[in-house]
C-alpha cells in the first residue's frame, strides 16, 4: 500500500510532505441525515491504515520537523476542530488503540452545554415536525420539510444564508429561528470542562486554540479578532494547565475566513504555528502560520489512500 501511495505521490511528495487531517465529530453510528459523517467504524479503519502505512506525528513535533527540515517519510498528523464531546467518548479510545497522537482545537464558548450555531440549525431541521415552515420573519425564507431530502435541502439553504453574516447578526437570526420553531436544543454535544481536562490529560493529546466563539475572523475588526484568539487561549490554559501552542482558524479558508493580519496576530501572540483548511501537504519552508489541512471523506480504504497520495502532490498555499 505504501509503495502505491509513494508512486502516486511522486516519490518526493511523500518523502517531504506532511498531510494534516481534519476531523470534527466521530459519531457512534451513522446519521441518516448526514450519511457522509465519520462514524466510529469508519474512523477505526482510517486510523488502522494511518498507523500501518504512515508516520503519524503529534502536530507540535511535525511543526518542529518542518522548521528543521527533518520531516520523516509519509508524515501525517491528526487534528479535530471545535471541541465535540465525541472526540473524548468515541474517537479517543480508537486513537489509543492504535497509539496515535492528535491535536484538538477547542472553541471555549461552547463548553459546558453550549452548542454551535450550525448545529442549532441542523438540530432544528432534524426535529421540527413535517410541514410548511415560514421563516420569513427571520429573513430565512420558506421551506417544506418532511423526508430526509427536504430536510437536507433546508439545512443547506439555511446554513448558506447564515454562514457569512456578522457574528451577532447570525446569533440573533439563529435565536429567532429556534424560538419560532420552539425547539429544545441538546446540551451534551460539546465537551464539558471535566471532559476537556480528561482529554487533555490523555497520552498523545494536545489542546489547541480555536477562538472563543468561532467567528469568521475576517468579519471582525482587528481588536475583536485579537481578543477572540487571545481570550480563547487564556480560557483553555486555565482549564488544561498549559498554554496552547497551536491555533486553528475558524472555518479556515485563506483570504476568505482569515487574512494576513490574522496570521500576524497569531504569530505576535506567541503561538508556534496555525492551521487553515486549504488543501495541500505542508513542506519544509512552508509558512508555519497557515499550514494546509486535508478533509478525509472517502468511504473506502483504497480511495482514502489515493486521496492522501493526491494531497501530497499539492503545493503549499500562500495568502495573497
Coordinates of C-alpha atoms in Angstrom, one line a residue:
X1 CA 0.0 0.0 0.0
X2 CA 2.7 2.5 0.9
X3 CA 4.6 1.7 -2.3
X4 CA 1.4 2.6 -4.3
X5 CA 0.9 5.8 -2.3
X6 CA 4.6 6.7 -2.8
X7 CA 4.3 6.2 -6.6
X8 CA 1.1 8.3 -6.8
X9 CA 2.6 11.0 -4.6
X10 CA 5.5 11.3 -6.9
X11 CA 8.2 10.0 -4.6
X12 CA 9.4 13.3 -3.3
X13 CA 5.9 14.2 -2.3
X14 CA 5.5 11.5 0.3
X15 CA 9.2 11.9 1.3
X16 CA 9.0 15.6 2.0
X17 CA 5.3 16.3 2.7
X18 CA 3.1 16.4 5.8
X19 CA -0.6 15.5 5.5
X20 CA -2.6 17.2 8.3
X21 CA -6.0 15.6 8.6
X22 CA -9.1 17.5 9.9
X23 CA -11.9 15.8 11.8
X24 CA -14.8 17.4 13.6
X25 CA -17.2 14.7 15.0
X26 CA -16.8 10.9 15.2
X27 CA -20.3 9.5 15.5
X28 CA -21.1 6.2 17.3
X29 CA -23.3 5.2 14.5
X30 CA -24.4 6.5 11.1
X31 CA -26.6 9.6 10.9
X32 CA -29.2 9.2 8.1
X33 CA -29.4 13.0 7.7
X34 CA -25.6 13.2 7.1
X35 CA -24.6 9.8 5.7
X36 CA -21.1 11.1 4.9
X37 CA -20.2 12.0 8.5
X38 CA -17.4 10.0 10.0
X39 CA -18.6 7.1 12.2
X40 CA -16.6 5.1 14.8
X41 CA -16.4 2.2 12.3
X42 CA -15.0 4.4 9.5
X43 CA -12.7 6.2 11.9
X44 CA -11.3 2.8 13.1
X45 CA -10.2 1.6 9.7
X46 CA -8.8 5.1 8.8
X47 CA -6.7 5.1 12.0
X48 CA -5.6 1.5 11.4
X49 CA -4.5 2.4 7.8
X50 CA -2.7 5.5 9.1
X51 CA -0.9 3.6 11.9
X52 CA 0.2 0.8 9.4
X53 CA 1.4 2.9 6.5
X54 CA 2.2 6.4 7.7
X55 CA 4.5 8.2 10.3
X56 CA 1.8 9.9 12.4
X57 CA 3.3 12.6 14.5
X58 CA 2.0 15.0 17.1
X59 CA 1.3 18.2 15.3
X60 CA 3.7 20.1 17.5
X61 CA 6.5 17.7 16.7
X62 CA 5.6 17.8 13.0
X63 CA 5.9 21.6 13.1
X64 CA 9.3 21.3 14.6
X65 CA 10.3 18.9 11.9
X66 CA 9.1 21.2 9.2
X67 CA 11.1 24.1 10.6
X68 CA 14.3 22.0 10.9
X69 CA 13.9 20.0 7.6
X70 CA 13.8 16.7 9.4
X71 CA 10.3 15.5 8.5
X72 CA 10.1 11.7 8.1
X73 CA 8.8 10.0 5.1
X74 CA 5.0 9.6 4.8
X75 CA 4.4 12.1 7.6
X76 CA 0.9 12.8 8.8
X77 CA -0.8 14.5 11.8
X78 CA -4.4 14.2 13.1
X79 CA -6.5 17.2 14.2
X80 CA -10.0 17.8 15.5
X81 CA -11.9 21.1 15.4
X82 CA -14.4 22.8 17.7
X83 CA -14.5 20.6 20.8
X84 CA -17.2 17.9 20.4
X85 CA -17.8 15.5 23.3
X86 CA -17.4 12.5 21.0
X87 CA -13.8 13.4 20.5
X88 CA -13.4 12.0 24.0
X89 CA -16.0 9.3 24.2
X90 CA -15.7 7.9 20.7
X91 CA -12.5 9.0 18.9
X92 CA -10.0 8.8 21.8
X93 CA -10.4 5.1 22.6
X94 CA -9.7 4.4 18.9
X95 CA -6.7 6.7 18.8
X96 CA -5.4 5.0 21.9
X97 CA -5.9 1.5 20.4
X98 CA -3.5 2.4 17.6
X99 CA -1.3 4.7 19.7
X100 CA -1.9 7.7 17.5
X101 CA -1.5 11.3 18.7
X102 CA -3.9 14.1 17.9
X103 CA -4.4 17.8 18.4
X104 CA -7.9 19.0 19.4
X105 CA -8.7 22.7 18.7
X106 CA -11.4 23.9 21.1
X107 CA -13.7 26.9 20.8
X108 CA -14.2 27.7 24.5
X109 CA -17.6 29.5 24.5
X110 CA -19.4 26.2 23.8
X111 CA -18.0 24.2 26.7
X112 CA -20.4 23.0 29.4
X113 CA -23.7 22.7 27.5
X114 CA -23.2 25.1 24.6
X115 CA -23.9 24.4 21.0
X116 CA -22.6 26.0 17.9
X117 CA -24.9 27.9 15.6
X118 CA -24.7 25.5 12.7
X119 CA -25.6 22.6 15.0
X120 CA -28.5 24.5 16.3
X121 CA -29.9 24.9 12.8
X122 CA -29.3 21.3 12.0
X123 CA -31.0 20.1 15.2
X124 CA -33.9 22.3 14.4
X125 CA -34.4 21.0 10.9
X126 CA -33.9 17.4 12.2
X127 CA -36.6 17.6 14.9
X128 CA -39.2 20.1 13.6
X129 CA -42.5 18.4 12.6
X130 CA -43.0 17.8 8.9
X131 CA -44.8 20.6 7.1
X132 CA -44.6 24.2 5.8
X133 CA -42.0 26.4 7.5
X134 CA -42.5 30.1 7.0
X135 CA -39.3 31.7 8.3
X136 CA -39.7 35.0 6.5
X137 CA -40.0 36.8 9.8
X138 CA -36.4 35.6 10.5
X139 CA -35.3 36.6 7.0
X140 CA -34.7 32.9 6.2
X141 CA -37.4 32.2 3.6
X142 CA -40.0 29.4 3.3
X143 CA -39.3 25.7 3.4
X144 CA -41.2 22.5 3.1
X145 CA -39.7 19.7 5.3
X146 CA -40.7 16.1 5.6
X147 CA -38.4 13.4 4.2
X148 CA -34.6 13.3 4.6
X149 CA -34.0 15.0 1.2
X150 CA -36.2 18.0 2.0
X151 CA -34.6 18.4 5.5
X152 CA -31.1 18.2 4.0
X153 CA -32.1 20.8 1.4
X154 CA -33.4 23.1 4.1
X155 CA -30.2 22.7 6.1
X156 CA -28.1 23.6 3.1
X157 CA -30.1 26.7 2.3
X158 CA -30.2 28.0 5.9
X159 CA -26.5 27.4 6.6
X160 CA -25.7 29.2 3.3
X161 CA -27.8 32.2 4.3
X162 CA -26.4 32.4 7.8
X163 CA -22.7 31.5 7.5
X164 CA -21.2 34.8 6.5
X165 CA -23.4 37.1 8.5
X166 CA -21.7 39.3 11.1
X167 CA -21.4 37.2 14.3
X168 CA -24.1 38.9 16.4
X169 CA -26.5 39.2 13.5
X170 CA -26.0 35.4 12.9
X171 CA -26.7 34.6 16.5
X172 CA -29.8 36.8 16.5
X173 CA -31.2 35.1 13.4
X174 CA -30.5 31.6 14.8
X175 CA -32.1 32.6 18.1
X176 CA -35.2 33.8 16.2
X177 CA -35.3 30.5 14.2
X178 CA -35.1 28.3 17.3
X179 CA -37.6 30.4 19.2
X180 CA -40.1 30.4 16.3
X181 CA -39.9 26.7 16.0
X182 CA -39.9 26.1 19.8
X183 CA -37.0 23.7 19.5
X184 CA -35.2 22.5 22.6
X185 CA -31.5 22.3 22.0
X186 CA -29.2 19.5 23.2
X187 CA -26.8 20.3 25.9
X188 CA -24.4 17.4 25.6
X189 CA -22.9 17.8 22.1
X190 CA -19.8 19.7 23.2
X191 CA -17.2 18.9 25.8
X192 CA -17.7 19.8 29.4
X193 CA -14.8 21.3 31.4
X194 CA -14.2 18.0 33.2
X195 CA -14.2 16.2 29.9
X196 CA -11.8 18.7 28.4
X197 CA -9.4 18.1 31.3
X198 CA -9.7 14.4 30.8
X199 CA -9.0 14.7 27.1
X200 CA -6.0 17.0 27.7
X201 CA -4.6 14.5 30.2
X202 CA -4.7 11.6 27.8
X203 CA -1.4 10.4 26.4
X204 CA -0.8 11.8 22.9
X205 CA -3.5 14.5 23.0
X206 CA -2.6 18.2 22.7
X207 CA -5.2 21.0 23.0
X208 CA -5.0 24.0 20.6
X209 CA -6.7 27.3 20.4
X210 CA -9.7 27.9 18.1
X211 CA -11.0 31.3 19.4
X212 CA -13.9 31.7 22.0
X213 CA -17.0 31.9 19.8
X214 CA -15.7 30.5 16.5
X215 CA -16.3 33.7 14.5
X216 CA -15.2 34.3 10.9
X217 CA -12.2 36.4 11.8
X218 CA -12.3 38.4 8.5
X219 CA -15.7 39.7 9.6
X220 CA -14.3 41.2 12.8
X221 CA -12.3 44.3 13.4
X222 CA -8.7 43.7 14.3
X223 CA -9.1 44.3 18.1
X224 CA -12.1 41.9 18.3
X225 CA -10.2 39.3 16.3
X226 CA -7.2 39.6 18.6
X227 CA -9.4 39.3 21.7
X228 CA -11.1 36.2 20.3
X229 CA -7.8 34.4 19.7
X230 CA -6.1 35.6 23.0
X231 CA -9.1 35.1 25.3
X232 CA -9.8 31.6 23.9
X233 CA -6.3 30.5 24.6
X234 CA -6.3 32.1 28.1
X235 CA -9.5 30.1 28.9
X236 CA -8.0 26.9 27.7
X237 CA -4.8 27.5 29.7
X238 CA -6.9 27.9 32.8
X239 CA -8.6 24.6 32.2
X240 CA -5.8 22.3 30.9
X241 CA -2.9 23.8 32.8
X242 CA -0.7 24.7 29.9
X243 CA -0.6 27.4 27.3
X244 CA -1.8 26.1 23.9
X245 CA 1.0 26.5 21.3
X246 CA -1.1 25.7 18.1
X247 CA -4.0 27.5 16.6
X248 CA -6.7 26.7 14.0
X249 CA -8.5 29.5 12.1
X250 CA -12.3 29.1 12.4
X251 CA -13.7 27.9 9.0
X252 CA -10.1 28.3 7.9
X253 CA -10.4 29.5 4.3
X254 CA -7.4 31.7 3.4
X255 CA -8.4 35.2 2.1
X256 CA -12.0 34.4 2.9
X257 CA -12.2 33.4 6.6
X258 CA -8.9 34.8 7.7
X259 CA -6.3 37.2 6.2
X260 CA -2.6 38.0 6.6
X261 CA -3.4 40.3 9.5
X262 CA -4.9 37.4 11.5
X263 CA -1.8 35.2 10.8
X264 CA 0.3 38.1 12.1
X265 CA -1.8 38.3 15.3
X266 CA -1.4 34.6 15.9
X267 CA 2.4 35.0 15.5
X268 CA 2.5 38.0 17.7
X269 CA 0.6 36.2 20.5
X270 CA 3.3 33.6 20.7
X271 CA 1.8 30.6 19.0
X272 CA 4.2 28.3 17.3
X273 CA 2.0 27.5 14.2
X274 CA -1.5 27.7 12.9
X275 CA -3.6 25.6 10.5
X276 CA -6.0 26.5 7.8
X277 CA -8.5 24.5 5.7
X278 CA -6.7 25.0 2.4
X279 CA -5.8 21.6 0.8
X280 CA -2.3 20.5 0.3
X281 CA 0.7 19.0 2.1
X282 CA 3.0 21.1 4.2
X283 CA 6.6 21.0 3.2
X284 CA 9.9 22.4 4.6
X285 CA 9.9 26.1 4.1
X286 CA 6.1 26.3 4.5
X287 CA 4.5 29.3 6.3
X288 CA 4.0 27.7 9.8
X289 CA 1.1 30.1 10.4
X290 CA -1.1 28.9 7.6
X291 CA -0.4 25.2 7.3
X292 CA -2.8 23.4 4.9
X293 CA -5.1 20.5 6.0
X294 CA -6.9 17.7 4.4
X295 CA -10.5 16.5 5.0
X296 CA -10.8 12.7 4.6
X297 CA -14.3 11.9 3.5
X298 CA -13.8 8.7 1.5
X299 CA -15.9 5.7 2.4
X300 CA -13.4 3.0 1.2
X301 CA -9.8 2.4 2.3
X302 CA -8.3 2.4 -1.2
X303 CA -10.0 5.7 -2.2
X304 CA -8.9 7.2 1.2
X305 CA -5.3 6.2 0.5
X306 CA -5.5 7.5 -3.1
X307 CA -6.8 10.9 -1.8
X308 CA -4.0 11.0 0.7
X309 CA -1.5 10.4 -2.1
X310 CA -3.1 13.1 -4.2
X311 CA -2.9 15.6 -1.4
X312 CA 0.8 15.0 -1.0
X313 CA 1.2 16.4 -4.6
X314 CA -0.5 19.7 -3.8
X315 CA 1.7 22.8 -3.3
X316 CA 1.8 24.8 -0.1
X317 CA -0.8 27.6 0.0
X318 CA 0.2 31.2 0.5
X319 CA -2.0 34.2 1.3
X320 CA -2.4 36.7 -1.5

